[in-house]
Short mmCIF file of C-alpha atoms in Angstrom, two decimals:
data_model
loop_
_atom_site.label_atom_id
_atom_site.label_comp_id
_atom_site.label_asym_id
_atom_site.label_seq_id
_atom_site.Cartn_x
_atom_site.Cartn_y
_atom_site.Cartn_z
CA MET X 1 -84.64 76.43 45.16
CA SER X 2 -80.87 75.68 44.67
CA GLU X 3 -78.51 75.54 47.56
CA ALA X 4 -76.43 78.69 46.99
CA LEU X 5 -79.80 80.32 45.95
CA GLU X 6 -81.02 79.33 49.42
CA ARG X 7 -78.08 81.08 51.00
CA ARG X 8 -78.04 84.46 48.90
CA ILE X 9 -81.84 84.61 49.87
CA ARG X 10 -80.86 84.50 53.80
CA ALA X 11 -78.27 86.43 53.36
CA LEU X 12 -80.96 88.82 52.30
CA GLU X 13 -83.44 88.59 54.50
CA ASP X 14 -80.96 88.06 57.39
CA ARG X 15 -79.11 92.19 56.20
CA ALA X 16 -83.06 93.28 56.36
CA GLU X 17 -83.06 92.14 59.62
CA ILE X 18 -80.53 93.75 61.27
CA GLY X 19 -80.96 96.73 59.45
CA GLU X 20 -84.65 96.91 60.75
CA LEU X 21 -83.26 96.39 64.47
CA ILE X 22 -81.63 98.71 63.77
CA ALA X 23 -83.80 100.91 62.69
CA ARG X 24 -86.01 100.97 65.31
CA TYR X 25 -83.72 102.09 67.91
CA GLY X 26 -83.68 105.71 67.42
CA PRO X 27 -87.65 105.87 67.47
CA ALA X 28 -87.83 103.59 69.98
CA VAL X 29 -85.52 105.57 72.43
CA ASP X 30 -87.08 108.58 71.06
CA SER X 31 -90.74 107.70 72.47
CA GLY X 32 -89.48 106.09 75.63
CA ALA X 33 -90.20 102.77 75.75
CA ALA X 34 -88.84 100.80 77.44
CA GLU X 35 -89.89 97.22 76.87
CA ALA X 36 -89.84 97.99 72.89
CA VAL X 37 -85.44 98.93 73.50
CA ALA X 38 -84.81 96.51 76.19
CA ALA X 39 -86.47 94.05 73.36
CA MET X 40 -84.16 94.72 70.48
CA TRP X 41 -81.67 93.23 73.18
CA THR X 42 -80.47 89.40 73.83
CA PRO X 43 -81.43 88.86 77.41
CA ASP X 44 -77.22 88.96 78.13
CA GLY X 45 -76.40 91.46 76.31
CA THR X 46 -74.39 95.14 77.66
CA TYR X 47 -74.15 98.47 75.81
CA ARG X 48 -71.22 100.83 77.02
CA PHE X 49 -71.28 104.59 76.06
CA ASP X 50 -68.95 107.14 77.46
CA ASP X 51 -67.75 105.79 80.45
CA VAL X 52 -70.90 103.15 81.33
CA GLU X 53 -71.84 100.33 80.86
CA LEU X 54 -75.81 98.63 81.20
CA ASP X 55 -76.31 95.05 81.20
CA ALA X 56 -80.20 94.22 80.40
CA ALA X 57 -82.25 95.63 83.40
CA GLY X 58 -80.19 99.08 82.42
CA VAL X 59 -80.89 98.32 78.96
CA ARG X 60 -83.87 98.63 79.64
CA GLY X 61 -84.16 101.61 82.22
CA LEU X 62 -81.95 103.47 79.62
CA VAL X 63 -85.28 106.24 78.59
CA SER X 64 -85.77 107.08 82.44
CA LEU X 65 -82.46 108.28 82.66
CA PRO X 66 -81.66 111.28 83.56
CA SER X 67 -79.58 113.08 81.26
CA HIS X 68 -82.46 111.58 78.66
CA VAL X 69 -85.37 112.30 80.68
CA ASP X 70 -83.98 115.57 79.82
CA TYR X 71 -83.35 114.78 76.23
CA LEU X 72 -87.06 113.84 75.94
CA GLU X 73 -88.79 116.63 77.82
CA ARG X 74 -86.29 119.53 75.19
CA GLY X 75 -87.34 117.38 72.36
CA CYS X 76 -84.67 115.34 70.74
CA GLY X 77 -84.49 112.78 67.91
CA HIS X 78 -81.80 109.93 67.63
CA ILE X 79 -80.77 109.40 64.29
CA LEU X 80 -78.27 106.73 62.55
CA SER X 81 -76.69 105.76 59.92
CA ALA X 82 -77.62 103.07 57.36
CA PRO X 83 -75.95 100.04 58.65
CA THR X 84 -72.35 98.54 56.94
CA ILE X 85 -72.91 94.54 58.09
CA ARG X 86 -71.80 91.74 57.90
CA ILE X 87 -72.29 88.28 59.04
CA ASP X 88 -71.05 85.20 59.70
CA GLY X 89 -73.31 82.42 60.10
CA ASP X 90 -75.13 82.87 63.80
CA THR X 91 -73.37 86.64 65.14
CA ALA X 92 -72.85 89.65 62.85
CA VAL X 93 -70.98 92.58 63.33
CA ALA X 94 -73.01 96.69 61.77
CA VAL X 95 -71.53 99.53 61.49
CA THR X 96 -73.92 102.93 61.68
CA HIS X 97 -72.82 107.04 62.82
CA SER X 98 -75.51 108.46 65.39
CA ALA X 99 -76.67 111.45 66.24
CA VAL X 100 -78.73 112.75 68.87
CA MET X 101 -80.38 115.93 68.20
CA VAL X 102 -82.01 118.57 70.82
CA HIS X 103 -84.59 121.20 70.67
CA ASP X 104 -83.24 124.49 71.70
CA GLY X 105 -86.41 126.42 71.15
CA THR X 106 -86.05 127.77 67.78
CA ARG X 107 -83.43 125.22 66.28
CA TRP X 108 -82.37 121.83 67.20
CA LEU X 109 -79.16 121.16 67.75
CA GLY X 110 -76.16 118.34 67.23
CA GLU X 111 -75.86 117.30 71.04
CA ARG X 112 -73.55 113.55 70.01
CA VAL X 113 -72.44 112.18 67.83
CA SER X 114 -71.03 109.05 67.84
CA ALA X 115 -69.18 105.37 66.27
CA ASN X 116 -71.16 102.12 66.55
CA ARG X 117 -70.55 98.82 66.49
CA TRP X 118 -73.27 96.23 67.19
CA GLU X 119 -72.38 92.97 67.95
CA LEU X 120 -75.49 90.80 66.85
CA VAL X 121 -77.13 86.88 66.91
CA ARG X 122 -79.58 84.95 65.62
CA THR X 123 -81.75 83.79 68.43
CA ALA X 124 -84.92 81.58 67.80
CA GLU X 125 -87.13 85.13 68.61
CA GLY X 126 -84.56 86.43 65.06
CA TRP X 127 -82.06 88.99 65.41
CA ARG X 128 -80.87 91.21 68.82
CA VAL X 129 -78.05 93.34 69.88
CA HIS X 130 -75.24 91.13 72.08
CA ARG X 131 -73.56 93.85 72.09
CA ARG X 132 -73.81 97.59 71.66
CA ARG X 133 -69.86 100.65 71.99
CA ASN X 134 -70.59 103.52 71.20
CA ARG X 135 -67.60 105.85 71.77
CA LEU X 136 -68.50 109.74 70.70
CA LEU X 137 -66.08 110.62 66.98
CA ASP X 138 -64.02 113.54 69.47
CA GLY X 139 -61.21 112.51 67.08
CA LYS X 140 -60.05 109.82 69.56
CA VAL X 141 -58.12 107.72 67.17
CA GLU X 142 -61.43 104.20 69.30
CA ALA X 143 -63.95 106.21 68.80
CA ARG X 144 -62.97 105.66 64.95
CA ARG X 145 -62.07 101.96 65.64
CA LEU X 146 -64.83 101.28 66.04
CA LEU X 147 -65.96 101.98 61.93
CA SER X 148 -63.95 99.31 60.97
CA PRO X 149 -66.39 95.45 61.01
CA GLU X 150 -62.76 94.15 61.04
CA SER X 151 -62.49 95.58 64.82
CA GLU X 152 -62.41 94.01 68.45
#
């Protein structure tokens, strides 16, 4: 097999693995699977949303936060868009939208709609999240900046 073909196949495999990793997030948090959520991150990874930044232990405890427990008890769904992915060797940036839908008796309400920037690294176990930033799409420029794979 040619070197160029091998590179193309690896890029496709990387994109598929990153997409699968991000797709696992919603079902993991919606089922309260703390270990599955934690396994998505590197040991030194972080997750920042609103004014909160979680380290690895915090990511593991995400499903136990009072606001999340309330979502689970009411019925919720974390829905993520398909990611745009930019890979550079053993690092990657993925950008998604996310919506959190919460059951309100007889209907579902959009509780949050956010911009997400996922910074990922290739590890011996596969691709993992090193840093995720999530900002509400509330009209502020900071959230819109996250939607560009080029943003820092």
